[in-house]
Short mmCIF file of C-alpha atoms in Angstrom, two decimals:
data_model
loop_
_atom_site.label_atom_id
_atom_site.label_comp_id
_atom_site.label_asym_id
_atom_site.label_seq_id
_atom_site.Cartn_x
_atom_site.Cartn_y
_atom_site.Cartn_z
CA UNK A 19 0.00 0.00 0.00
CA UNK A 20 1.37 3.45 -0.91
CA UNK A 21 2.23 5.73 1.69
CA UNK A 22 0.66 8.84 2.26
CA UNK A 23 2.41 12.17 1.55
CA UNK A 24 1.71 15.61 1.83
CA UNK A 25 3.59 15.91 -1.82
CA UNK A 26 2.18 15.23 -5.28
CA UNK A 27 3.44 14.91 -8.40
CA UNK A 28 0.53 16.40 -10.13
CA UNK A 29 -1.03 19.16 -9.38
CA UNK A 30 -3.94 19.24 -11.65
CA UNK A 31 -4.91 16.56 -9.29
CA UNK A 32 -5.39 18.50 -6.40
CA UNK A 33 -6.69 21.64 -8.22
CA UNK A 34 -10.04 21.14 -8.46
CA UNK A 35 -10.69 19.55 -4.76
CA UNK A 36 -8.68 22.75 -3.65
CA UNK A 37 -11.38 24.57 -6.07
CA UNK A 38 -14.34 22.96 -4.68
CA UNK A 39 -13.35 23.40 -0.73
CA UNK A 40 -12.58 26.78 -1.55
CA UNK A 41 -15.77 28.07 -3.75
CA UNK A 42 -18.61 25.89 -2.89
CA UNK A 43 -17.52 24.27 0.53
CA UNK A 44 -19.22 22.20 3.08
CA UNK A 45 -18.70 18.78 1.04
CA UNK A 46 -18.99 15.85 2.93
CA UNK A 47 -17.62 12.65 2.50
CA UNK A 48 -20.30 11.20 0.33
CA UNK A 49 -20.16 13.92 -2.06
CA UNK A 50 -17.31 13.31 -4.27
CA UNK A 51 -18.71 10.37 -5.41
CA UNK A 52 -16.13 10.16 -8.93
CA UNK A 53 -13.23 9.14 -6.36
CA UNK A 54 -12.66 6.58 -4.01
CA UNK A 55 -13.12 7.59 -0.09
CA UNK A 56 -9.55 6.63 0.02
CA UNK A 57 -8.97 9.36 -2.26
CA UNK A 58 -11.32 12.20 -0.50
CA UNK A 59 -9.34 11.34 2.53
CA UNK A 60 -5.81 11.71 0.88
CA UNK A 61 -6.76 15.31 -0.80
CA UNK A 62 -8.61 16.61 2.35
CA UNK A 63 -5.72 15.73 4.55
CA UNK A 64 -3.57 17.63 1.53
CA UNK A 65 -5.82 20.72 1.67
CA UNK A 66 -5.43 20.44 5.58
CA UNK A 67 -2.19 20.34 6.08
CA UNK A 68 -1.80 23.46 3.61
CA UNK A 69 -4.60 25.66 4.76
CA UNK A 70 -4.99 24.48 8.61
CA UNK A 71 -5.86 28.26 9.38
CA UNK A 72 -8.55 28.63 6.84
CA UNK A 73 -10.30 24.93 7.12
CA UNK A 74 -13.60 25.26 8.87
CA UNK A 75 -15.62 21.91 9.68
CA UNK A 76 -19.24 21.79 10.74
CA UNK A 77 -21.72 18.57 11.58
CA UNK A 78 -24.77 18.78 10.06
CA UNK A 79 -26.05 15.14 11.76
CA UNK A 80 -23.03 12.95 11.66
CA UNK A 81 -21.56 14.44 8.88
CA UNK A 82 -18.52 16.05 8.75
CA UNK A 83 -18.61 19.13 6.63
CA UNK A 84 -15.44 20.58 5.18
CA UNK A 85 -14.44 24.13 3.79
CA UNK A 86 -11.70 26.62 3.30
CA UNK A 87 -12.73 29.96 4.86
CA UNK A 88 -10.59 32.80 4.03
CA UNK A 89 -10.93 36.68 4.57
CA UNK A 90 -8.84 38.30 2.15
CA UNK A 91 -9.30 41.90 4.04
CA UNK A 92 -7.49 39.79 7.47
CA UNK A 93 -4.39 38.48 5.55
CA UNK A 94 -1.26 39.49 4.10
CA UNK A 95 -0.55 36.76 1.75
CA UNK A 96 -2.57 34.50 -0.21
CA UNK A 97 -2.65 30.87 1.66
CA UNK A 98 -3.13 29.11 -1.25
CA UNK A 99 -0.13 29.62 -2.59
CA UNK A 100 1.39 26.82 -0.08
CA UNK A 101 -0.17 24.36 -3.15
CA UNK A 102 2.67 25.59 -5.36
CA UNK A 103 5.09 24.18 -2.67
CA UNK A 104 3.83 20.36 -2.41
CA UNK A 105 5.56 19.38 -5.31
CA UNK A 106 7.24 16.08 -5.09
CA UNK A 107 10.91 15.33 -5.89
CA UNK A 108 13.04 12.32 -5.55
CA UNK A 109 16.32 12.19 -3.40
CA UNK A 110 18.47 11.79 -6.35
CA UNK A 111 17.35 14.72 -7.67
CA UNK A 112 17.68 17.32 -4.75
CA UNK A 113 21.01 15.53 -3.89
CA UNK A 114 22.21 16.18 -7.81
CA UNK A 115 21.17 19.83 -7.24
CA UNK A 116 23.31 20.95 -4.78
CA UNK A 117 26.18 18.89 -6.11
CA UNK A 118 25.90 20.99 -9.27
CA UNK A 119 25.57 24.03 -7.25
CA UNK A 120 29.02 23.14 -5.17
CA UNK A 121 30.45 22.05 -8.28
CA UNK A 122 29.64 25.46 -10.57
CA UNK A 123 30.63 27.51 -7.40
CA UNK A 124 34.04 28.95 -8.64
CA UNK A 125 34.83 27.67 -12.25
CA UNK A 126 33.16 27.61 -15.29
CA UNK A 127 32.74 23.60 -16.48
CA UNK A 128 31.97 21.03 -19.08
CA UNK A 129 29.60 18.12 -18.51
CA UNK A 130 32.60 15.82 -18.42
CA UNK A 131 34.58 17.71 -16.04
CA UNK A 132 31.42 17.91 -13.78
CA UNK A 133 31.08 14.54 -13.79
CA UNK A 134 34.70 13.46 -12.94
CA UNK A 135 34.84 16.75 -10.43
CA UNK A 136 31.45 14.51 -8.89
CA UNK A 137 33.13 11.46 -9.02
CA UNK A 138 36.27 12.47 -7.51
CA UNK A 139 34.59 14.46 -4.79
CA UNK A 140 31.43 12.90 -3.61
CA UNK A 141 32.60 9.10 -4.80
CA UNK A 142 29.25 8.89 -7.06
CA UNK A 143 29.22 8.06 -10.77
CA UNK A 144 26.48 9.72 -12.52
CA UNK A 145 25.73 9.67 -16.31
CA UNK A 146 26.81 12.60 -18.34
CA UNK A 147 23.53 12.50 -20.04
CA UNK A 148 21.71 12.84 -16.73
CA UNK A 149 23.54 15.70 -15.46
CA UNK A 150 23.60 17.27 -19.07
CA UNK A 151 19.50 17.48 -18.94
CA UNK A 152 19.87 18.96 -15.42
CA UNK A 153 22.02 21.90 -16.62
CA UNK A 154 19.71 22.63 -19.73
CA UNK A 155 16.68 22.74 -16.95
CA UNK A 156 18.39 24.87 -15.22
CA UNK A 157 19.57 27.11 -17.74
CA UNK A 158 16.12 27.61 -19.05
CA UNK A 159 15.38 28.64 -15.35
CA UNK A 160 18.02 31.33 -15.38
CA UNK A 161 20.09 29.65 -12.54
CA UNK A 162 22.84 28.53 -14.58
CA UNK A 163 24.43 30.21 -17.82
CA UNK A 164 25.94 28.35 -20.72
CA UNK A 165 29.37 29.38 -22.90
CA UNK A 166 30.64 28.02 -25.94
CA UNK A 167 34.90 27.94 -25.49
CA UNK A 168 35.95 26.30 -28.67
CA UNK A 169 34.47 23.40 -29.09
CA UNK A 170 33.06 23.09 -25.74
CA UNK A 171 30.50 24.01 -23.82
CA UNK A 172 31.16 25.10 -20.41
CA UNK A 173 28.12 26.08 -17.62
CA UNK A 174 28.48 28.16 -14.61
CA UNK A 175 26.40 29.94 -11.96
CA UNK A 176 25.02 33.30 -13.32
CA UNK A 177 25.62 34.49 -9.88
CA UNK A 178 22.26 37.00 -10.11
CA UNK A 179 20.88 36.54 -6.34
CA UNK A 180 17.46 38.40 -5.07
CA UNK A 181 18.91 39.64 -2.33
CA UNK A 182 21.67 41.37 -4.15
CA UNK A 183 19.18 42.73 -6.36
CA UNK A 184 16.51 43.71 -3.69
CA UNK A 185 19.59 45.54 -1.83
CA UNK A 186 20.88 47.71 -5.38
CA UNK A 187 17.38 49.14 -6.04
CA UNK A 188 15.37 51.08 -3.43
CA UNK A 189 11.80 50.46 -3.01
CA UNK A 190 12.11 46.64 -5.22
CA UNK A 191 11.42 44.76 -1.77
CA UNK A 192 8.11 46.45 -1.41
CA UNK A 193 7.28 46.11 -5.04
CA UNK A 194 8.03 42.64 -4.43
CA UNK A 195 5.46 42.40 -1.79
CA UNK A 196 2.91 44.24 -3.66
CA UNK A 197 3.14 41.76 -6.90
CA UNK A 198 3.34 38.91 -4.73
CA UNK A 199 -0.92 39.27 -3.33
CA UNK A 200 -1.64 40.31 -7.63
CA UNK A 201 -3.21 37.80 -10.25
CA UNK A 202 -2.33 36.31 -12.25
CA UNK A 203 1.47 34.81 -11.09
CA UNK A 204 1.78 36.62 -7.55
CA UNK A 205 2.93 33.35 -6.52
CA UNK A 206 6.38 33.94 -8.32
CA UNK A 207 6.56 37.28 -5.82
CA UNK A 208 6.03 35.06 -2.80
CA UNK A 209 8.27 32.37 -3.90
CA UNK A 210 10.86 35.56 -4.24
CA UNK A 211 10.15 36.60 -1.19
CA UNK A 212 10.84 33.00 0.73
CA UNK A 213 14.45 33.39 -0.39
CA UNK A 214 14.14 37.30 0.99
CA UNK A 215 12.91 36.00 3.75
CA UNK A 216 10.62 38.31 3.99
CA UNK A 217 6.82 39.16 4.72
CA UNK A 218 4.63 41.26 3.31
CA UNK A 219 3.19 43.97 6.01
CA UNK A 220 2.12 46.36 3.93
CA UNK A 221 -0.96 45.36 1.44
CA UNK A 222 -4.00 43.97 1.97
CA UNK A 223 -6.95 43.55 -0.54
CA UNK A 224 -10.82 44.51 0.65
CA UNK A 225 -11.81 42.03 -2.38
CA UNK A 226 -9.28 39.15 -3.77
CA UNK A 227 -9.89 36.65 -5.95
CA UNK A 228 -7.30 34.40 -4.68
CA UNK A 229 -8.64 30.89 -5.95
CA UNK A 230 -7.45 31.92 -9.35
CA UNK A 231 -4.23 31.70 -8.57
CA UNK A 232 -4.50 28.38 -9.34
CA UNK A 233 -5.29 28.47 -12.74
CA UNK A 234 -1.60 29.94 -12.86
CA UNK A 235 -0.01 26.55 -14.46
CA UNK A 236 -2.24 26.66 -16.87
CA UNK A 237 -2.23 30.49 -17.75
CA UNK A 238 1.50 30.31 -18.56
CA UNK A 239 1.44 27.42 -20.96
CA UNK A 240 -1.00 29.66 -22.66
CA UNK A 241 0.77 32.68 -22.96
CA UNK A 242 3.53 30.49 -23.90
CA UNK A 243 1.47 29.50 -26.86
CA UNK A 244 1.09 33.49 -27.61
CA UNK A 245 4.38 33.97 -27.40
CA UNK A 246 5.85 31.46 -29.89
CA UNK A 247 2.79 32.05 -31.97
CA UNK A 248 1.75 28.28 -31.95
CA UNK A 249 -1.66 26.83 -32.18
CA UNK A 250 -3.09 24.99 -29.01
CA UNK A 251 -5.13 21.88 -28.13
CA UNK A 252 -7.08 22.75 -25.41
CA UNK A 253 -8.34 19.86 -23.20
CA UNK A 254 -11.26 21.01 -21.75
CA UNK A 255 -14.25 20.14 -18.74
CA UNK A 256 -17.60 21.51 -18.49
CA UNK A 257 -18.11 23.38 -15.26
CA UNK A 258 -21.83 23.15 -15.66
CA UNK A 259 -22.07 18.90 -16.56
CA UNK A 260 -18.55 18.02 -16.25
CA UNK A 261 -18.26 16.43 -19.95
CA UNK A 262 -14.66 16.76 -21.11
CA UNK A 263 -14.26 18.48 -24.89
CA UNK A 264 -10.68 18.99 -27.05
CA UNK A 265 -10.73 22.76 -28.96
CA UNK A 266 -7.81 22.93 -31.06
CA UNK A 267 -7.48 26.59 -31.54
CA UNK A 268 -5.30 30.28 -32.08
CA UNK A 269 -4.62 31.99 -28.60
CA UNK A 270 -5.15 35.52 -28.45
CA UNK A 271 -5.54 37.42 -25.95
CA UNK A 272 -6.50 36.77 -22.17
CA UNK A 273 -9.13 38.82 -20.74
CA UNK A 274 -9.30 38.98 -16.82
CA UNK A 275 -13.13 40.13 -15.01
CA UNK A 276 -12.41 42.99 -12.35
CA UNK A 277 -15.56 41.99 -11.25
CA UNK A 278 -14.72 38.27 -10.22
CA UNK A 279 -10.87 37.71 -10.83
CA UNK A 280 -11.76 34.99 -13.49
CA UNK A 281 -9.63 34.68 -16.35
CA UNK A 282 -10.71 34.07 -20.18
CA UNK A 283 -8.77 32.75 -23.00
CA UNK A 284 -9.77 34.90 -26.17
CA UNK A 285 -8.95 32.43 -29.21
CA UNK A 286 -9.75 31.48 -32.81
CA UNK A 287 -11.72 28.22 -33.26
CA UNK A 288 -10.08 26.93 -36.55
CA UNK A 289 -13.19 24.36 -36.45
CA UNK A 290 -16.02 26.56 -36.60
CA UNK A 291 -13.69 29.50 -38.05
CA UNK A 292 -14.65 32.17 -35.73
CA UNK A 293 -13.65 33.88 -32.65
CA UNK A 294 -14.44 32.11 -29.15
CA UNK A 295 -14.03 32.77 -25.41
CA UNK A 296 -13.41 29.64 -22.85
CA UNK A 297 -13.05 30.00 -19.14
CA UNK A 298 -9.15 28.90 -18.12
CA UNK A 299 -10.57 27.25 -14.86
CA UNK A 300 -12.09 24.70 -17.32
CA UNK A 301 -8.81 23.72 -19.09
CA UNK A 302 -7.48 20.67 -17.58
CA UNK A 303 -4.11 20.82 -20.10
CA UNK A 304 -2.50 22.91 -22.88
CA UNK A 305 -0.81 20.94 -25.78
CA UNK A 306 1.49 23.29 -28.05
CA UNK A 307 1.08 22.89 -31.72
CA UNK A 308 2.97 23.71 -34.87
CA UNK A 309 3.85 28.07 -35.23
CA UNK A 310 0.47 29.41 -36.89
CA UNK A 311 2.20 31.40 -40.08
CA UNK A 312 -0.99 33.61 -40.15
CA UNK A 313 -0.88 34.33 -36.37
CA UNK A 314 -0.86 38.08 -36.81
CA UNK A 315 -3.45 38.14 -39.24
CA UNK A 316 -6.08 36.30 -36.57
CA UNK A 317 -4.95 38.83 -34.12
CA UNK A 318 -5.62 41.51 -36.44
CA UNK A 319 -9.22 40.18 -36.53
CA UNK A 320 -9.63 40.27 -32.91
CA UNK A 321 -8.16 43.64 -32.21
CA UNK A 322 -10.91 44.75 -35.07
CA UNK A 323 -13.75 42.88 -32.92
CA UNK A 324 -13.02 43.31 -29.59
CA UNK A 325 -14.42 47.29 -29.51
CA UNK A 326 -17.80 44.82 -29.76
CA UNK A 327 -16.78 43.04 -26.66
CA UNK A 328 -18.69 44.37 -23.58
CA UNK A 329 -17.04 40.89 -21.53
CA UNK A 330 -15.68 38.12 -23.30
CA UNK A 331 -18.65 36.62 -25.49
CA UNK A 332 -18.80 36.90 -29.41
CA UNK A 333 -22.57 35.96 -29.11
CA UNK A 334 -24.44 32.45 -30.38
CA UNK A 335 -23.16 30.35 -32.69
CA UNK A 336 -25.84 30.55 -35.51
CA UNK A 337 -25.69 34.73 -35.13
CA UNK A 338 -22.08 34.74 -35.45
CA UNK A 339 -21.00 38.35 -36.56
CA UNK A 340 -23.62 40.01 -35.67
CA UNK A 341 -24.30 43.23 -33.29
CA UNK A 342 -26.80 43.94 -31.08
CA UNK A 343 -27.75 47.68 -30.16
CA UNK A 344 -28.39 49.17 -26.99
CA UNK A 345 -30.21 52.31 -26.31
CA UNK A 346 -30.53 53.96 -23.09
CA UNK A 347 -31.60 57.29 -21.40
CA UNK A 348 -31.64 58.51 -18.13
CA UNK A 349 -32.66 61.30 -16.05
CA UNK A 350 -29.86 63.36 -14.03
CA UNK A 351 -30.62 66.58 -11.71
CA UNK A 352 -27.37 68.41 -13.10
CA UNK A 353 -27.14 70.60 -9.88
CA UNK A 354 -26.67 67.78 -7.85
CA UNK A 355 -25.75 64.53 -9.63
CA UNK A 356 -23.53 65.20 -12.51
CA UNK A 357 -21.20 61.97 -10.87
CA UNK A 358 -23.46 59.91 -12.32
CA UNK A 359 -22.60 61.22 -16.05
CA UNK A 360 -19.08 60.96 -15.27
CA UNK A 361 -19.28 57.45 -14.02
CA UNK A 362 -21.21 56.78 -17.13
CA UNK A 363 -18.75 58.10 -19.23
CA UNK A 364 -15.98 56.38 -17.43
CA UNK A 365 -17.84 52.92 -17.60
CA UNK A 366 -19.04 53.42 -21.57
CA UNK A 367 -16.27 51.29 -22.69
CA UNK A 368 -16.91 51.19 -26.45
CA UNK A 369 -20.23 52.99 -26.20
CA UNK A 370 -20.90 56.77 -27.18
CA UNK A 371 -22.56 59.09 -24.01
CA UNK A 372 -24.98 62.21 -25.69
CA UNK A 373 -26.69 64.93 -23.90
CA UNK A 374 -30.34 64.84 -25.35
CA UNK A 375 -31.54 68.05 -23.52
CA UNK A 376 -30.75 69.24 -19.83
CA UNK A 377 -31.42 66.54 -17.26
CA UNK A 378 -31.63 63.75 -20.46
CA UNK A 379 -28.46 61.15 -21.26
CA UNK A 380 -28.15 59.12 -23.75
CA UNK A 381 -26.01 55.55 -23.77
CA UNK A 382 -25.32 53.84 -27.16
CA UNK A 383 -23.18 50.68 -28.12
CA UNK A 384 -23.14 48.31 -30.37
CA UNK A 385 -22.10 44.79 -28.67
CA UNK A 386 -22.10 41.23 -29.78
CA UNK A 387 -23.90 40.00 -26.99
CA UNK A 388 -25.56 42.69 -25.76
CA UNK A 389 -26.62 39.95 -22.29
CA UNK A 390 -23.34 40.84 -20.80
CA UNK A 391 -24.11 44.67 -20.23
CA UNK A 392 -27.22 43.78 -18.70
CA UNK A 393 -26.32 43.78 -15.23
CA UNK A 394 -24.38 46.80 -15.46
CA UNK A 395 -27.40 48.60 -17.34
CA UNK A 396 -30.02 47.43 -14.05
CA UNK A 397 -27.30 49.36 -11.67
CA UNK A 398 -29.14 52.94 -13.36
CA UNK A 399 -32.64 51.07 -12.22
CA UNK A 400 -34.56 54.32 -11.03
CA UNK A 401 -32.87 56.57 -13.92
CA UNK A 402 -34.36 54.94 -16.73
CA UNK A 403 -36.35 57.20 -18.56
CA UNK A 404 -36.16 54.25 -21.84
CA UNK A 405 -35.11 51.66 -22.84
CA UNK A 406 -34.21 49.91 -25.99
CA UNK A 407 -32.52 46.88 -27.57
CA UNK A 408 -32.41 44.84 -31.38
CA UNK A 409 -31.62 41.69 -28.69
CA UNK A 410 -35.48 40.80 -28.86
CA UNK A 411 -35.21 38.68 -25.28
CA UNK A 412 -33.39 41.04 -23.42
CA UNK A 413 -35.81 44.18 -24.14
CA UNK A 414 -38.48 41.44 -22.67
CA UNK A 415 -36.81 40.76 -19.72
CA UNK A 416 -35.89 44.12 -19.29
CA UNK A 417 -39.65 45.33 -19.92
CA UNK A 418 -41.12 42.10 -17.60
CA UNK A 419 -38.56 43.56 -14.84
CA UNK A 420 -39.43 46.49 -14.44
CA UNK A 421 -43.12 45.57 -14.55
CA UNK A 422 -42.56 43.25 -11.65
CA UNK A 423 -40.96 46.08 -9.86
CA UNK A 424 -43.86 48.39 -10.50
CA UNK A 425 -46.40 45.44 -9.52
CA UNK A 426 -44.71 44.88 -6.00
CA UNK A 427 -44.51 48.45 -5.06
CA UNK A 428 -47.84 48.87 -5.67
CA UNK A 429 -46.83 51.70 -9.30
CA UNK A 430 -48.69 51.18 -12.87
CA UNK A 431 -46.23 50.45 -15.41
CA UNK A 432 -46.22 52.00 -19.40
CA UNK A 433 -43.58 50.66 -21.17
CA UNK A 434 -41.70 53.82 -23.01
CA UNK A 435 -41.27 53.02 -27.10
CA UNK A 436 -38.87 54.84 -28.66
CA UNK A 437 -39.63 56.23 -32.24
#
């Protein structure tokens, strides 16, 4: 029987119990019914053993409910990060990295002469190859730099240190801190911090999102992508009926809510040949594909339809394309309340603000889905002097709203048509 360690060698594995504990909560045993119990028991010990502050339990009969309660306005740093520490490692390969470390200390090397200067020194015989794949990890991780001296290769410490660096610049340690509680990668700003040893004391966040820091694996495999200008296959899971999809497709952009910290990939579907949105939460992995020659020419296309973007959808399949318009006025006492036509000019994104007469606003934009302005367009409830939309459903649920409002406060309701 395997033993059971706090460790893991995957960490897709524990990302969506973390998820669950830490957005819905209150699972008991019997409700991850996909695993074993063996295997609730194993992750909630996990999650424990990481988050032992924030884990709340409650008995509701003689079940044991579990959750991860967390106050983001009461902390300093973001407690989740202490997944990104659990990875695994075997003793060979912790043992080989502070051999390499002593051995790059004062001299530049080949592989060969590392692997005699090992032999010779710690009585082990290791194979070049082994140690040659070590170096080339860690010279893609900046630790170690590479030099061509003839026909060899030599490899030596770059010698850059955080605290040397923290120490040269003025005010770096608290930009540091500051990075290290922001999404998306704040974790890299804690990790720097560990070898600062320090803490931040300084920032704290009223409102953060911090379960997205766990989509971080999957964000920079993405960007990645973007980088090299490659093609993806996305493996996917529904959040809604957890059915698992594949979207091979052109990464483009990533678009981050202010309102709820979750991130969206922005890509073109080469299958249906348009312009799509997927929540990263729902990819499960990110497999590279071959450099997309006509990469810039797909981002040219989204840079020319994002101004029709109010969030992240490009509206129903079957109306592909096509814009809906919004229409809205509202009445403002200018003497008293002309922060409410600043804030809507500030929040128009690509829509157009006109004064109609004194008191009288007018909002326009033209959006693909014009559902995702919605709940921003309810916050001027009360200001609404009309009220019209081409997006058929949402002028009847906008006009059934506000009849229900009139109906329980006891009004009379005339819908206002606009000529």
């Amino acid at each position: 029987m395997a033993v059971y360690s706090e460790l893991i060698k995957n960490f897709e594995k524990i990302r969506e119990y973390v998820r669950d504990f830490y957005i819905f909560g209150f699972h008991t045993r019997e409700s991850f019914d996909a695993k074993s119990k063996r295997t609730y028991d194993n992750e909630k010990r996990r999650i424990e053993s990481w988050l032992s502050d924030h884990v709340h339990t409650s008995l509701e009969g003689h079940k044991k409910k579990v959750s991860v309660q967390v106050d983001s306005g009461n902390i300093f740093q973001n407690p989740l990060y202490q997944c990104y520490r659990s990875k695994t490692f075997t003793d060979n390969d912790i043992r080989l990295h502070f051999i390499l470390m002593d051995a790059l200390e004062d001299n530049a090397m080949s592989v060969s002469e590392i692997a005699d200067y090992i032999s010779a020194n710690y009585g082990m015989i290791i194979d070049v190859q082994i140690i040659r794949i070590k170096l080339k990890e860690y010279v893609k991780e900046g630790l170690v730099s590479e030099v061509k001296r003839g026909r060899n290769i030599l490899y030596t410490k770059t010698g850059c240190y955080a605290d040397d660096i923290v120490s040269r610049y003025k005010g770096l340690g608290d930009m540091i801190k500051f990075f290290s509680e922001e999404n998306p990668f704040g974790v890299v700003g804690s990790f720097i911090m560990d070898k600062l040893g320090a803490k931040n004391n300084i920032f704290v966040r009223k409102h953060a999102y911090m379960v997205h820091t766990l989509d971080d694996e999957i964000l920079i495999d993405i960007m990645g992508a973007m980088e090299q200008k490659k093609a993806v296959l996305l493996s996917c899971v529904s959040r809604k009926n957890d059915k698992k999809h594949e979207i091979t497709a052109v990464v483009l952009k990533i678009h981050c809510s202010v309102q709820t910290g979750r991130n969206y990939l922005i890509m073109y579907f080469t299958k249906q040949k348009r312009l799509m949105s997927v929540r990263v939460d729902s990819i499960v992995k990110v497999t590279p594909l071959d450099v997309v020659a006509d990469y810039d020419t797909y981002y040219r296309y989204y840079e020319d339809n994002r101004r029709f973007l109010w969030g992240t959808s490009f509206g129903k399949s079957r109306r592909y394309g096509q814009k809906e318009h919004i229409h809205m006025e509202i009445a403002v006492d200018e003497a008293k309340e002309m922060y409410v036509v600043k804030r809507l000019e500030r929040e128009k994104r690509s829509g157009t603000v006109t004064k109609k007469s004194d008191g009288l606003y007018a909002f326009d934009i033209d959006l693909f889905d014009a559902n995702e302005a919605f709940p921003w367009i309810k916050t001027f409830i009360g200001r609404i002097v009309a009220f019209e939309t081409t997006n058929e459903e949402l002028q009847d649920k906008f006009d059934s709203d506000i009849a229900r409002l009139y109906e329980i406060y006891g009004g009379a309701y005339d819908i206002v048509n606009i000529p």
